[in-house]
Structure formats: structure tokens, C-alpha cells
XYZ file of C-alpha atoms in Angstrom:
550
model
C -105.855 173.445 -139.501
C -107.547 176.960 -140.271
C -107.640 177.370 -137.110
C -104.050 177.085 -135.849
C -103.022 179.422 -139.154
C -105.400 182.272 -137.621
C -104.170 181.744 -134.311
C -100.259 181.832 -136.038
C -101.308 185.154 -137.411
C -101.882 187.008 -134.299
C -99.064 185.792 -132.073
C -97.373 188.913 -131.130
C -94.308 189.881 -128.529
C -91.359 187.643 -128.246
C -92.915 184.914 -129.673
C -94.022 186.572 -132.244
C -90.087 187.340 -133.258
C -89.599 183.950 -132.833
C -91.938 182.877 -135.248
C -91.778 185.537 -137.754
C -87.842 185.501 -137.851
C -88.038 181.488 -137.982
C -90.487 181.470 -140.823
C -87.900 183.601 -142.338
C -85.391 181.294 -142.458
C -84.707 178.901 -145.543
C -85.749 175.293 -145.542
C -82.594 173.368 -143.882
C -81.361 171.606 -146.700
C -80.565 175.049 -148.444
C -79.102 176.290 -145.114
C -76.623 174.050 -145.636
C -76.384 175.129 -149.250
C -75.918 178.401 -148.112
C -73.047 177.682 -145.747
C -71.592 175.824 -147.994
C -71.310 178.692 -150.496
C -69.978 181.066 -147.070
C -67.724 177.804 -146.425
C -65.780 177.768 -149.941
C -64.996 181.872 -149.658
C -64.058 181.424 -145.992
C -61.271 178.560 -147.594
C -60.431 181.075 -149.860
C -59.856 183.828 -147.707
C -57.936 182.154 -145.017
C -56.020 180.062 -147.578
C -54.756 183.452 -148.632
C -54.181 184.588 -145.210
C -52.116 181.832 -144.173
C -54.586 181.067 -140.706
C -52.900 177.759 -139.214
C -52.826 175.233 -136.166
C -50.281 173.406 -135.260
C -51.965 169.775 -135.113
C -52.796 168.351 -131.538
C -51.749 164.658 -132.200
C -50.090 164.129 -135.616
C -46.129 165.124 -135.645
C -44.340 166.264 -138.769
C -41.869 163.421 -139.171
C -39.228 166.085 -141.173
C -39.161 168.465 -138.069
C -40.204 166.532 -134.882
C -42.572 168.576 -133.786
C -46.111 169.409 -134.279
C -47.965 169.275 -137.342
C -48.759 172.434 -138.756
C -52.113 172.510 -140.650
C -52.940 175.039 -142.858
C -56.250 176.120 -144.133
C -56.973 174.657 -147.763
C -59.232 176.058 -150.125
C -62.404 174.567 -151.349
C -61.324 176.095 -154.958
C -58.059 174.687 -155.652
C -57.506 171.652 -158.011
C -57.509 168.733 -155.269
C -60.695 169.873 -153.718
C -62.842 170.655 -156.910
C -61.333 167.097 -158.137
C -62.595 165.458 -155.133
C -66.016 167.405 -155.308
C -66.905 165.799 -158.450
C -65.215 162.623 -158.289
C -66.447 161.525 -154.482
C -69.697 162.856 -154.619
C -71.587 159.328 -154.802
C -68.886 158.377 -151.655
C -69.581 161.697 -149.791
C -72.780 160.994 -149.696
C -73.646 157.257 -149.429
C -70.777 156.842 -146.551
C -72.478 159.417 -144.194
C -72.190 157.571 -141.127
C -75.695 158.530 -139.625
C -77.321 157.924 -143.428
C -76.347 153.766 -142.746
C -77.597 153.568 -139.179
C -81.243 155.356 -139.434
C -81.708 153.936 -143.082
C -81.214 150.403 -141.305
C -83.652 150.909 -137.823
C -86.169 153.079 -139.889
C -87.007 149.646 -141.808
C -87.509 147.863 -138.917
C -89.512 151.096 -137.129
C -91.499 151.189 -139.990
C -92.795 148.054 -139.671
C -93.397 148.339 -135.518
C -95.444 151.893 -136.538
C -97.517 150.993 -139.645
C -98.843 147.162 -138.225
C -100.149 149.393 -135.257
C -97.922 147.828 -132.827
C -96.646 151.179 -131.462
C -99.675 152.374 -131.046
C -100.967 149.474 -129.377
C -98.080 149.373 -126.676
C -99.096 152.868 -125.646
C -102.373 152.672 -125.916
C -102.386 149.872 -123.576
C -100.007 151.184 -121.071
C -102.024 154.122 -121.205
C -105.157 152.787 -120.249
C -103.892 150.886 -117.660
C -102.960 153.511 -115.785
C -104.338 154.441 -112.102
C -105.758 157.351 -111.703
C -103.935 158.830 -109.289
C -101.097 157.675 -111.527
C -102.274 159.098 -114.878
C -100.099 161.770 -115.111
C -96.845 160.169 -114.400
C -97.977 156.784 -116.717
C -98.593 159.058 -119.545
C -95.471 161.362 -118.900
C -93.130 157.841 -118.936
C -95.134 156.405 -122.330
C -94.480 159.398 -123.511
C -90.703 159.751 -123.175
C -90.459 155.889 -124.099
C -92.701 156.702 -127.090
C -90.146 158.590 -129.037
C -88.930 155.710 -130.529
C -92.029 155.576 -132.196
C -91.713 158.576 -133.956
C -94.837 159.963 -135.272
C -96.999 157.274 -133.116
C -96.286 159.519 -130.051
C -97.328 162.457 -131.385
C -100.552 160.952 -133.596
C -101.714 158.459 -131.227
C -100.124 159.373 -127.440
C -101.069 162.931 -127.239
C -104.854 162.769 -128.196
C -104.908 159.482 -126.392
C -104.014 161.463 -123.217
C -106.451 164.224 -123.558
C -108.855 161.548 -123.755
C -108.128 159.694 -120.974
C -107.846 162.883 -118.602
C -111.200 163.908 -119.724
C -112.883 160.238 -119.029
C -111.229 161.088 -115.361
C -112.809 163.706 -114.429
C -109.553 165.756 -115.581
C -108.913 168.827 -117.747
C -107.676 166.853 -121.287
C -105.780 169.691 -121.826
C -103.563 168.984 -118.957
C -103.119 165.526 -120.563
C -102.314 166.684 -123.623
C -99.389 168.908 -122.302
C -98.086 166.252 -120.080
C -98.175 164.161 -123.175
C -96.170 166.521 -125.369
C -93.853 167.414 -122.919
C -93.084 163.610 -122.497
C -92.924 162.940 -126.322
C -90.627 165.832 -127.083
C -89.604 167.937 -124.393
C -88.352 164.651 -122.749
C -87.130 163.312 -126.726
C -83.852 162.650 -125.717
C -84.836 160.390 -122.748
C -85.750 156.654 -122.763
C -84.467 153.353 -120.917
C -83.009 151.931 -123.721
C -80.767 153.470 -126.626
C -82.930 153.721 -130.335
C -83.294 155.557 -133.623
C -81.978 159.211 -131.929
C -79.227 157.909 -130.993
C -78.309 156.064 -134.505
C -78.928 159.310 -136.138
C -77.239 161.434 -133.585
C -73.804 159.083 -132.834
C -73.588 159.220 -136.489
C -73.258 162.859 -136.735
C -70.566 162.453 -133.860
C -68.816 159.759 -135.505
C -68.719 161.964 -138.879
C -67.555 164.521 -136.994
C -64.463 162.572 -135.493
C -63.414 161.468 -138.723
C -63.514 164.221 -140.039
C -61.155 166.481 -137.715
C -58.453 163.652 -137.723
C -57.452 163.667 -133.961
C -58.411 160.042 -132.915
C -58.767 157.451 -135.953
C -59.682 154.489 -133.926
C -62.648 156.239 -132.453
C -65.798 154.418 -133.697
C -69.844 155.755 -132.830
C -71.373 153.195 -130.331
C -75.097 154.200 -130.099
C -75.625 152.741 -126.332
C -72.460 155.904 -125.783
C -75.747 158.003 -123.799
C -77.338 154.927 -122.570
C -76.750 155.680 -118.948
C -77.345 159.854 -119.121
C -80.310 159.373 -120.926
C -82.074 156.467 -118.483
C -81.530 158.768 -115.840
C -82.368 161.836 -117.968
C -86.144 159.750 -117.847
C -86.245 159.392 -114.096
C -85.510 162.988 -113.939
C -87.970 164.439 -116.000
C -91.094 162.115 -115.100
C -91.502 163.763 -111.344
C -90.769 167.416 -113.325
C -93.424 166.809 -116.003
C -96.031 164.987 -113.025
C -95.206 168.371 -110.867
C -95.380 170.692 -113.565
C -98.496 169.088 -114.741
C -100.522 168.699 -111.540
C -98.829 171.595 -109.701
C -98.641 174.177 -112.279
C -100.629 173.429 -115.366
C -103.667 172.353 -114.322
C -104.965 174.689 -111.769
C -104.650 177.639 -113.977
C -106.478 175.985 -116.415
C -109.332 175.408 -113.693
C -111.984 172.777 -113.658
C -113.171 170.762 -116.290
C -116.692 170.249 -116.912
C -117.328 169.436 -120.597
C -117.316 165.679 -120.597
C -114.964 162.990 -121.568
C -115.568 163.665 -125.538
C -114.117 166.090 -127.500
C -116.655 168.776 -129.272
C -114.753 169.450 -131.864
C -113.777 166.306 -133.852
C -113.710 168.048 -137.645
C -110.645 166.281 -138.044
C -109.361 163.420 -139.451
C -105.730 164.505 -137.927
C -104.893 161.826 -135.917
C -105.990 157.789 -135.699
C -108.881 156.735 -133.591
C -107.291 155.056 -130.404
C -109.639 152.411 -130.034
C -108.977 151.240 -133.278
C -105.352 149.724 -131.247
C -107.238 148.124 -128.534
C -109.892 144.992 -127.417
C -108.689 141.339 -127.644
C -107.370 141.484 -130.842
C -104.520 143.838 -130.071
C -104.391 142.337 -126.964
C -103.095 138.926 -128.726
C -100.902 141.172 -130.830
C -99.252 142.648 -128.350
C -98.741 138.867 -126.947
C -97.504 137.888 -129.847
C -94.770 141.106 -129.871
C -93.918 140.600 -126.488
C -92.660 136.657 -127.984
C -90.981 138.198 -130.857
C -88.999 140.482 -128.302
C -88.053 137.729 -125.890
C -86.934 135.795 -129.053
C -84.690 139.007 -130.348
C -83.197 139.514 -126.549
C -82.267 135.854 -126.414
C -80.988 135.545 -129.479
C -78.613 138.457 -128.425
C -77.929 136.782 -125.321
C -76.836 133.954 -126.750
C -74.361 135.432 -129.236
C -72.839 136.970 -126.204
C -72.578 134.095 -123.850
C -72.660 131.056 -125.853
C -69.123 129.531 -127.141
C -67.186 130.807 -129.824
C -69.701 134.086 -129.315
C -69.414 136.241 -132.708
C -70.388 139.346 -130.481
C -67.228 138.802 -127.568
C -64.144 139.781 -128.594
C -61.871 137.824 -126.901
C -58.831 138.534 -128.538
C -59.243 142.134 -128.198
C -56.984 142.358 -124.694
C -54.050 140.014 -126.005
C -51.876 142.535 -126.924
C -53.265 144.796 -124.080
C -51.793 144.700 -120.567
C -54.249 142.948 -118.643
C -54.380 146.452 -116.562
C -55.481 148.364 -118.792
C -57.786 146.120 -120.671
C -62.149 145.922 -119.779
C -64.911 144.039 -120.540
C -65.934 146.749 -122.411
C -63.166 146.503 -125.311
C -64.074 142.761 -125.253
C -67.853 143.910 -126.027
C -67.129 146.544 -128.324
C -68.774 143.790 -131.071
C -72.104 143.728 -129.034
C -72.182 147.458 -128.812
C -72.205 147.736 -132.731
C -74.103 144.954 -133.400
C -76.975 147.382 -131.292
C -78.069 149.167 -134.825
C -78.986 145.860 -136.028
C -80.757 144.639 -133.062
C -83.045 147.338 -133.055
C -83.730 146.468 -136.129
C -84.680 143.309 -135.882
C -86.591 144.118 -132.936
C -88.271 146.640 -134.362
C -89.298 144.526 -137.457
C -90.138 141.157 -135.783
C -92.356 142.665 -132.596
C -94.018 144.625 -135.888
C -94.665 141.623 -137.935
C -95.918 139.269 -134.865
C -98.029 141.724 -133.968
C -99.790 142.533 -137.772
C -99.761 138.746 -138.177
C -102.048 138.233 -134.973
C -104.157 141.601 -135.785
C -104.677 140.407 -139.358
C -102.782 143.719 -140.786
C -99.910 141.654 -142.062
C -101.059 138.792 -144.218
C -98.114 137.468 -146.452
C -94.113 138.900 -146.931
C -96.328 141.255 -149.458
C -97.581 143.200 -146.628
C -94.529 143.732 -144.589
C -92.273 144.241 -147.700
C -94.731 147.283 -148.615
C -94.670 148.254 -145.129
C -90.860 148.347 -144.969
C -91.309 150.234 -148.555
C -93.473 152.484 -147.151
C -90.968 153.392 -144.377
C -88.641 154.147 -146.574
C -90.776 156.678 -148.649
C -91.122 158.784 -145.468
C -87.250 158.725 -145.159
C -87.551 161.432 -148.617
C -86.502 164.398 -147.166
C -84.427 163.014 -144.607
C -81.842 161.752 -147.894
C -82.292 165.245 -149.534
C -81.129 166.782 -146.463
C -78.238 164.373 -145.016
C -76.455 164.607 -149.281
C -76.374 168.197 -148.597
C -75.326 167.787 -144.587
C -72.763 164.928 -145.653
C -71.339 167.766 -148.350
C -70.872 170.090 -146.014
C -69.284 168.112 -143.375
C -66.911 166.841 -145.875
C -65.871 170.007 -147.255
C -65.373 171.188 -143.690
C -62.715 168.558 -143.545
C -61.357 169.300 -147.048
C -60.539 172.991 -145.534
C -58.916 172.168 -142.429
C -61.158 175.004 -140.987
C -62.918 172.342 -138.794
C -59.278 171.399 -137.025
C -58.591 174.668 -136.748
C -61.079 176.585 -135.322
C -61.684 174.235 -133.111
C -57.704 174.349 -131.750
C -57.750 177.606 -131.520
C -61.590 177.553 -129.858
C -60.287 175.190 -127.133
C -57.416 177.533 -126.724
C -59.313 180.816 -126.318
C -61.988 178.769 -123.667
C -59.135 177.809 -121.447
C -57.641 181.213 -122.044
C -60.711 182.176 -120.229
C -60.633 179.943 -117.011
C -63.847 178.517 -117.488
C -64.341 174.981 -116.026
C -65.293 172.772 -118.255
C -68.479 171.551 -116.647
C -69.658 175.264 -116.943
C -68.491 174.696 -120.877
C -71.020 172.123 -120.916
C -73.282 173.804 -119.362
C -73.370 176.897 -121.802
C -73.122 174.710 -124.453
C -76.609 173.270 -123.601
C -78.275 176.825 -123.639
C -76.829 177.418 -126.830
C -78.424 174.219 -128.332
C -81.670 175.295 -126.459
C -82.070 178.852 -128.366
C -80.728 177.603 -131.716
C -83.382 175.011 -131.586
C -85.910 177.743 -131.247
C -85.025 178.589 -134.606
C -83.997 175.179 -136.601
C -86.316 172.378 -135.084
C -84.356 169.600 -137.151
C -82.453 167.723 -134.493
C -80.674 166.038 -137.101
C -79.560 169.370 -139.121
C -78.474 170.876 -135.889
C -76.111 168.733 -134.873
C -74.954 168.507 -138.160
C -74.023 172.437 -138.232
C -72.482 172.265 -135.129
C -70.720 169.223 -134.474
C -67.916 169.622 -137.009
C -66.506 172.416 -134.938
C -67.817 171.624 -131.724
C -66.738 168.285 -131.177
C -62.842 168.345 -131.603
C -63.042 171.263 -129.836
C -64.553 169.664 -126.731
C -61.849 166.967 -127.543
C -59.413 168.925 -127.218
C -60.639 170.431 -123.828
C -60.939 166.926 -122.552
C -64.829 165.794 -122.877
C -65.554 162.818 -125.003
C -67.668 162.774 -128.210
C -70.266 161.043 -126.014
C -70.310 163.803 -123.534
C -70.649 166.306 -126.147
C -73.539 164.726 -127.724
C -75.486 164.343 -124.385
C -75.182 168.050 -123.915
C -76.583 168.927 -127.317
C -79.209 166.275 -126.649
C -80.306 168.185 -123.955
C -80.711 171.465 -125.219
C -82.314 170.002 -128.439
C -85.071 168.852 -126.706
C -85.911 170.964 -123.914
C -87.142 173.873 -126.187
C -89.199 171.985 -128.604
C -92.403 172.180 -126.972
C -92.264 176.086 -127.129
C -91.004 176.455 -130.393
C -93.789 177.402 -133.538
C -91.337 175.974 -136.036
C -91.446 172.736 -134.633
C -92.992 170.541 -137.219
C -95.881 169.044 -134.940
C -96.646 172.444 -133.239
C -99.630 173.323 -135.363
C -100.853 169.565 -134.769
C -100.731 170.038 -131.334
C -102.927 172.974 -131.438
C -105.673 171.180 -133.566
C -105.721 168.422 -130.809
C -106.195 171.317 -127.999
C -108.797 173.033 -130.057
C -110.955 169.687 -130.527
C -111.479 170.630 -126.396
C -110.971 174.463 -126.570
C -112.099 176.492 -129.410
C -110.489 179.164 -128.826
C -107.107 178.062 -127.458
C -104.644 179.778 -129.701
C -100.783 179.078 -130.269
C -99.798 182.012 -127.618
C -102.303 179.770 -125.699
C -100.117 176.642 -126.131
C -96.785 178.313 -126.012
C -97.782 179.779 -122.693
C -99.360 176.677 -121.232
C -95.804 174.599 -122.232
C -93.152 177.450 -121.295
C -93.011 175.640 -117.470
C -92.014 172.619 -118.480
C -89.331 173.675 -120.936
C -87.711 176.318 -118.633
C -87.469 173.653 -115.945
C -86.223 171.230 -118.351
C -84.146 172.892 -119.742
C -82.840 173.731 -115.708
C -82.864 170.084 -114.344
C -81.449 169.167 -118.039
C -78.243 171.402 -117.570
C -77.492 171.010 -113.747
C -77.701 167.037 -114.704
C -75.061 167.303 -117.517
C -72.669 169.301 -114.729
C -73.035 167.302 -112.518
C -72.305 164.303 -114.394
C -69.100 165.558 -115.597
C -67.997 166.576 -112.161
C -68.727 163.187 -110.784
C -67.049 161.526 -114.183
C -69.435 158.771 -114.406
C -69.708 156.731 -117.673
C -72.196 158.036 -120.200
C -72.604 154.336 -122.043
C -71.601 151.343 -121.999
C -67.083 152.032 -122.380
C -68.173 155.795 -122.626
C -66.343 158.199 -119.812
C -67.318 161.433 -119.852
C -63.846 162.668 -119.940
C -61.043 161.995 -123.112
C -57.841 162.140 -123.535
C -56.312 162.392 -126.770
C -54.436 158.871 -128.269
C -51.137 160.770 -128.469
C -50.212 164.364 -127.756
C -48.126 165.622 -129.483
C -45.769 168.083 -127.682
C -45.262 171.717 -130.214
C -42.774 173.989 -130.045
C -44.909 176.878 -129.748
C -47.976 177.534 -129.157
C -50.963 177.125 -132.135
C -50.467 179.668 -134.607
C -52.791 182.213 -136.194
C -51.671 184.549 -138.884
């Protein structure tokens, strides 16, 4: 680790300003402190000022026209009453606080019984040669649901395996990372991100007051992000074998690492031979059993995941499978969870790391230790998403934000479209996807409401820029681990070294990332499972005149 902190010390140029202004930058959770403090003498100010926006659904029931909503400050008796008086609520009814709290104990499990590392491991190895690249590039992107396994395990793996093939490992370690979390918002199959993320959104919704039936369903990106996998793989394989690789020239210093001072990252062949081998068996039995179980909640008789009352007082027209299923898309959080937990336990059970409920209660204990900061920083995030509500300023900047962007003729795929680029340099500078989102939804996502894009369609764009920029970013919390693993190959490859080498892959991510989200909204096709791109809101109301801003 020495190492990477000298090579820190003499980036210089743009990176350099990106470094030295990010390291300047308080820890997240008093960020939100911070803006919290801005937030109350904001209230104050426009309280006093009389801003105001005349409410895009509700109607005033004495006039007959449009609700007008006034700004509200944070100071005044109501709000300091429900400061104090709400704060256990505020807090333990953040929406995203529920969902990760609940897959994290199954994840936990799947992660510290070695199963994840197993899976990938053996996929890995498996692996053609000619096919290496793309193998590790698709384990990679499916890895994220592992959480720190792909970045511990994957990503040493591959420089491992590229070195054993005659390859330059650190090709395989960049086509690893870029996988793991340049590609972190892509996968086959909905999982922790999206819990944590659709949480956020859901918080968000609430909060600005323009559709109270909307509920978080965390299969809303399932679609955009499958294809958001099959999309990056052949960029990361090009970038990789095209690009990458041939500057770094020929490798010729053997399939071991000369550097192994570090105890960083696990051995991989401590996840492999026959007796991971019958682990992973035994997982593979514990997932069938999860998936059928599911299965038969849905079809079986008097199903408690089928709705089928939901379309009785629904013209038959207007009615989907989709509201019937809207059980089976929130059940999804649990189901993760289980899977997560039982594939976890088979597999420690057959390994011999899991030998009583002892074991995997620790485990699941253990899961939740890591989950520390992650509390600290969603009570202050849940406080100042609250508070954002308390003031009305949410609702009404984001009225008068949708009014000033079709003021300017912009279509809204372009809106989109921008709104990933913004994600992608923020993220230079607050790696957190979690804090992100929550700084920007509260205003963002009514106000993309309002303009006609669904909740869903604005959390796919900020999934998009989140994680396109990661892998070039020195903030990022894994950057300096990344550079140990290079150096165990390459003494002297520095962080400008790895910036450099992973700058291809996140500009054409970040490319191939937006033109996807345009086009997707052009072509209106579902995000999710019941998730359209577009939105319309429940019921406009019709004002008098037009929003108001004093």
C-alpha cells in the first residue's frame, strides 16, 4: 500500500485536480450534514420570499384549481416538532435502509462461505482461451452482486489467468475491473444495486407527493440493464484486446506474480479442487430449490404471489399481467435473499465452512457489521431527504426545473442524455453510488416526472453515469487496491499508470452507455417488468396560470 500512496503523491495535470480537489471534500455523511445546514437557511429564505408552485396533481378543493405550494421553513414550530419527534421514523422507514439491510444478510452469507468466490473462480477457469477476455469481462459484470468478491477475488484471479496464457495479466486485470465496476450497473438478473438504488427512487416519490400509489419494484431496470451487459462485454473484449493490450506490449515474465508482499486479496485456489466443486453442486440445488419454490407461488392455486383480484375493478382494457404480478415483483427483495442465503449455506455445508446454525448466524452477523457505515450514512441521507419534503423545495424546484427545460426545447431523450454526463463527472468526485443518488434524486426525479419519464427511466440514466467513471476515478474506494494488484506484476506502474490504462473503457462506456439510454426512450420500450419508460401523471390537474415564482 506504500506504494500506491507514493504513486498518489505525484499524480499531476487533470487528474491531479481531480484527486486533490476530491480528497478535499468531506466524508459523505457530513456532506449531507452540510446541506442540510444550506437546506434549513434556503427554507428560511424562500419562506420569506414567498417562492411557490402551483401543484401538478393535487387541486385546492376551496378554489378549483391548482394547488399552490409554498415553500415551508425548516425553522418554524411544525418542522422543528417533527425533527425531534420522527427522528427514530425518519430514519428506520428509509425505504432503501429495509431492502439492502434484508439481501445484505443473505449476500453475506453467499460471500463469507466462499461461494461467490467459488462461482467465479470456476467460470473463470473454464474459460477458452481465445475466450478469456470476454469470460472474464461477463463474470465480472455478473460479479457485482458479490460485492467485494469481485474486486478481492475476480480481479487478481484474472491477472493470473492471463499470465498462465501467455497474456499480459495486466490486460486481465483491466478487463476485470472494467467488468466489476465500469460495467456495475449491468447484470442478467436484478440484485442488491437495485434494492439500494429503487429505494432511493421510491423515497424520492414519496416524498414530492405527485403519485401516491407509486411503489419501488427492484426488477423496474431489469430489461435496460440485461442489455446494458450484452453491450458492454464486446466494448470491454475490444477495448481490451484492441486497445489495451498492445500498448502494453508483450509479456514475458511468467504466469506468477513477483511481487506478492501482500496479503491484500484471498488466494484463488483456496475456492477451487473437488471440494468446491461439490459446493458449488450443492448451491446450484439450493438455487433450483429457491426458483421453484417461486415458481410455484406463482402458478400453483390460490398463488399468494398472483393477484387476481387486482383487475376487478379495472376495465379489462386497461388491465395487464403485470398489475396481477405486482406481488411477485415485491416479493423479489426477499427472494434474493433467500437465494443468496441458501446457495451460501449449501455450499459452506459441503466445503466444511459452515458446520452448525452457529456458523451461518455469525456469518449473517458478520454481514451486518460491514453494513456500519452504510447506517451512519443512510440516518443522515434519510434526514435530508425528509427535510427536503418538509420544505416543499423538492416540489418546487423541480416544477419550475421541468418548466425552464421545456422552456428550452430540448427533447427529452437529449434530457436523458445530459443527465447521464452529469452523473458521470459528479461521480468523479463522490464515488458513493448510494450518496449520489441520494443528493440528487429528491429534485431530479419529480422533475423528470413531470417532463414525462418514469422513476425507472430516471434511475437507469443515473445508473449509467454512476458507473461508467468509476474505473478512472482516485476516490473510488478500491482504486488504491487495484494498483497494489497491478504492482504485484509491474513495480513501477503508478496510479497515472492505471488511470491512463482504464480512461478507454470509461470514455466508451460512458458513449455506448448514453446513446443506449436515448435510444431506449425513443423506441419506448419497457425498462422492467410493468416499467415504461415514459409516465404520465395519475391526475393533472389543470391551473389557472402558469407555476408561480415570487
Amino acid at each position: 500500500m506504500a506504494e500506491a500512496t507514493t504513486a498518489e503523491n505525484t499524480q499531476t495535470g487533470i487528474l491531479g485536480w481531480v484527486e486533490r480537489t476530491g480528497n478535499k471534500l468531506p466524508d459523505p455523511v457530513f456532506i449531507f450534514f452540510y446541506l442540510i445546514i444550506a437546506l434549513v437557511v434556503v427554507s428560511i429564505v424562500a419562506s420569506l420570499s414567498g417562492v411557490s408552485a402551483l401543484h401538478p396533481t393535487a387541486i385546492d378543493e376551496s378554489t378549483g384549481s391548482a394547488l399552490r405550494i409554498d415553500a415551508v421553513s425548516l425553522l418554524s414550530p411544525e418542522n422543528i416538532q417533527r425533527l425531534w419527534v420522527e427522528m427514530p421514523a425518519t430514519f428506520t422507514h428509509f425505504h432503501p435502509l429495509g431492502y439492502v439491510l434484508v439481501v445484505m444478510l443473505g449476500a453475506g452469507v453467499a460471500e463469507r462461505s466462499g461461494f461467490f468466490a467459488a462461482g467465479m473462480s470456476k467460470a473463470v477457469k473454464s474459460a477458452p482461451k481465445s475466450l478469456l477476455t470476454p469470460v472474464v469481462a461477463l463474470v465480472a459484470m455478473l460479479g457485482n452482486h458479490a460485492a467485494d468478491a469481485g474486486y478481492v477475488v475476480l480481479i487478481p484471479l484474472a491477472g493470473i489467468l492471463f499470465a498462465a496464457a501467455g497474456r499480459h495479466p495486466l490486460a486481465g486485470i483491466a478487463a476485470a475491473f472494467a467488468g466489476v465496476s465500469g460495467g456495475f450497473s449491468a447484470n442478467i438478473s436484478p440484485g442488491q444495486l437495485d434494492a439500494l438504488l429503487f429505494g432511493i427512487t421510491e423515497e424520492a416519490v414519496g416524498a414530492s407527493a405527485l403519485d401516491p400509489l407509486w411503489t419501488a419494484n427492484i426488477a423496474g431496470n431489469w430489461f435496460f440493464i440485461s442489455v446494458m451487459t450484452f453491450l458492454y462485454l464486446p466494448i470491454i473484449w475490444y477495448v481490451t484486446d484492441k486497445i489495451v493490450e498492445p500498448r502494453l506490449g508483450p509479456w514475458r515474465g511468467g504466469a506468477t506474480a513477483g511481487a506478492q508482499t501482500d496479503d491484500m486479496s484471498p488466494d484463488p485456489a483456496e475456492e477451487s479442487g473437488a471440494l468446491a466443486a461439490k459446493g458449488l453442486r450443492h448451491a446450484g440445488y439450493a438455487a433450483l430449490f429457491v426458483i421453484a419454490l417461486w415458481l410455484l407461488m406463482v402458478f400453483a392455486p390460490g398463488t399468494p404471489l398472483v393477484d387476481e383480484a387486482a383487475c376487478e375493478a379495472v376495465p379489462a382494457a386497461d388491465c395487464s399481467i403485470h398489475t396481477q404480478l405486482a406481488p411477485l415483483y415485491r416479493s423479489l427483495v426477499a427472494a434474493f435473499f433467500l437465494l443468496f442465503l441458501l446457495t451460501g449455506w449449501a455450499y459452506g455445508r459441503a466445503t466444511g465452512k459452515i458446520r452448525s446454525h452457529r456458523d451461518l448466524v455469525e456469518m449473517m452477523a458478520e454481514s451486518m457489521k460491514d453494513m456500519g457505515y452504510y447506517l451512519v450514512l443512510a440516518f443522515a441521507a434519510a434526514h435530508f431527504v425528509a427535510m427536503f419534503g418538509w420544505s416543499n423545495l423538492g416540489l418546487i424546484s423541480a416544477v419550475h426545473g421541468a418548466a425552464a427545460i421545456q422552456s428550452t426545447g430540448l427533447p427529452l431523450p437529449l434530457v436523458l442524455g445530459l443527465m447521464v454526463l452529469f452523473t458521470g463527472l459528479l461521480n468523479l468526485f463522490v464515488g458513493s453510488a448510494s450518496a449520489k443518488w441520494a443528493l440528487l434524486a429528491p429534485i431530479l426525479v419529480p422533475m423528470l416526472m413531470l417532463l414525462g419519464i418514469s422513476p425507472e427511466g430516471a434511475t437507469a440514466a443515473y445508473r449509467v453515469g454512476d458507473s461508467a467513471t468509476n474505473i478512472i476515478t482516485p476516490l473510488m474506494v478500491y482504486f488504491p487496491l487495484i494498483l497494489v494488484f497491478a504492482q504485484r506484476w509491474q513495480k513501477d506502474f503508478g496510479l497515472g499508470s492505471l488511470t491512463a490504462m482504464m480512461i478507454p473503457y470509461s470514455v466508451w462506456l460512458l458513449i455506448s452507455g448514453t446513446v443506449l439510454i436515448v435510444l431506449w426512450f425513443y423506441l419506448g420500450i419497457p425498462l422492467g417488468p410493468d416499467a415504461p419508460v415514459g409516465y404520465t401523471l395519475p391526475e393533472v390537474a389543470a391551473p389557472t396560470a402558469p407555476p408561480i415564482m415570487n
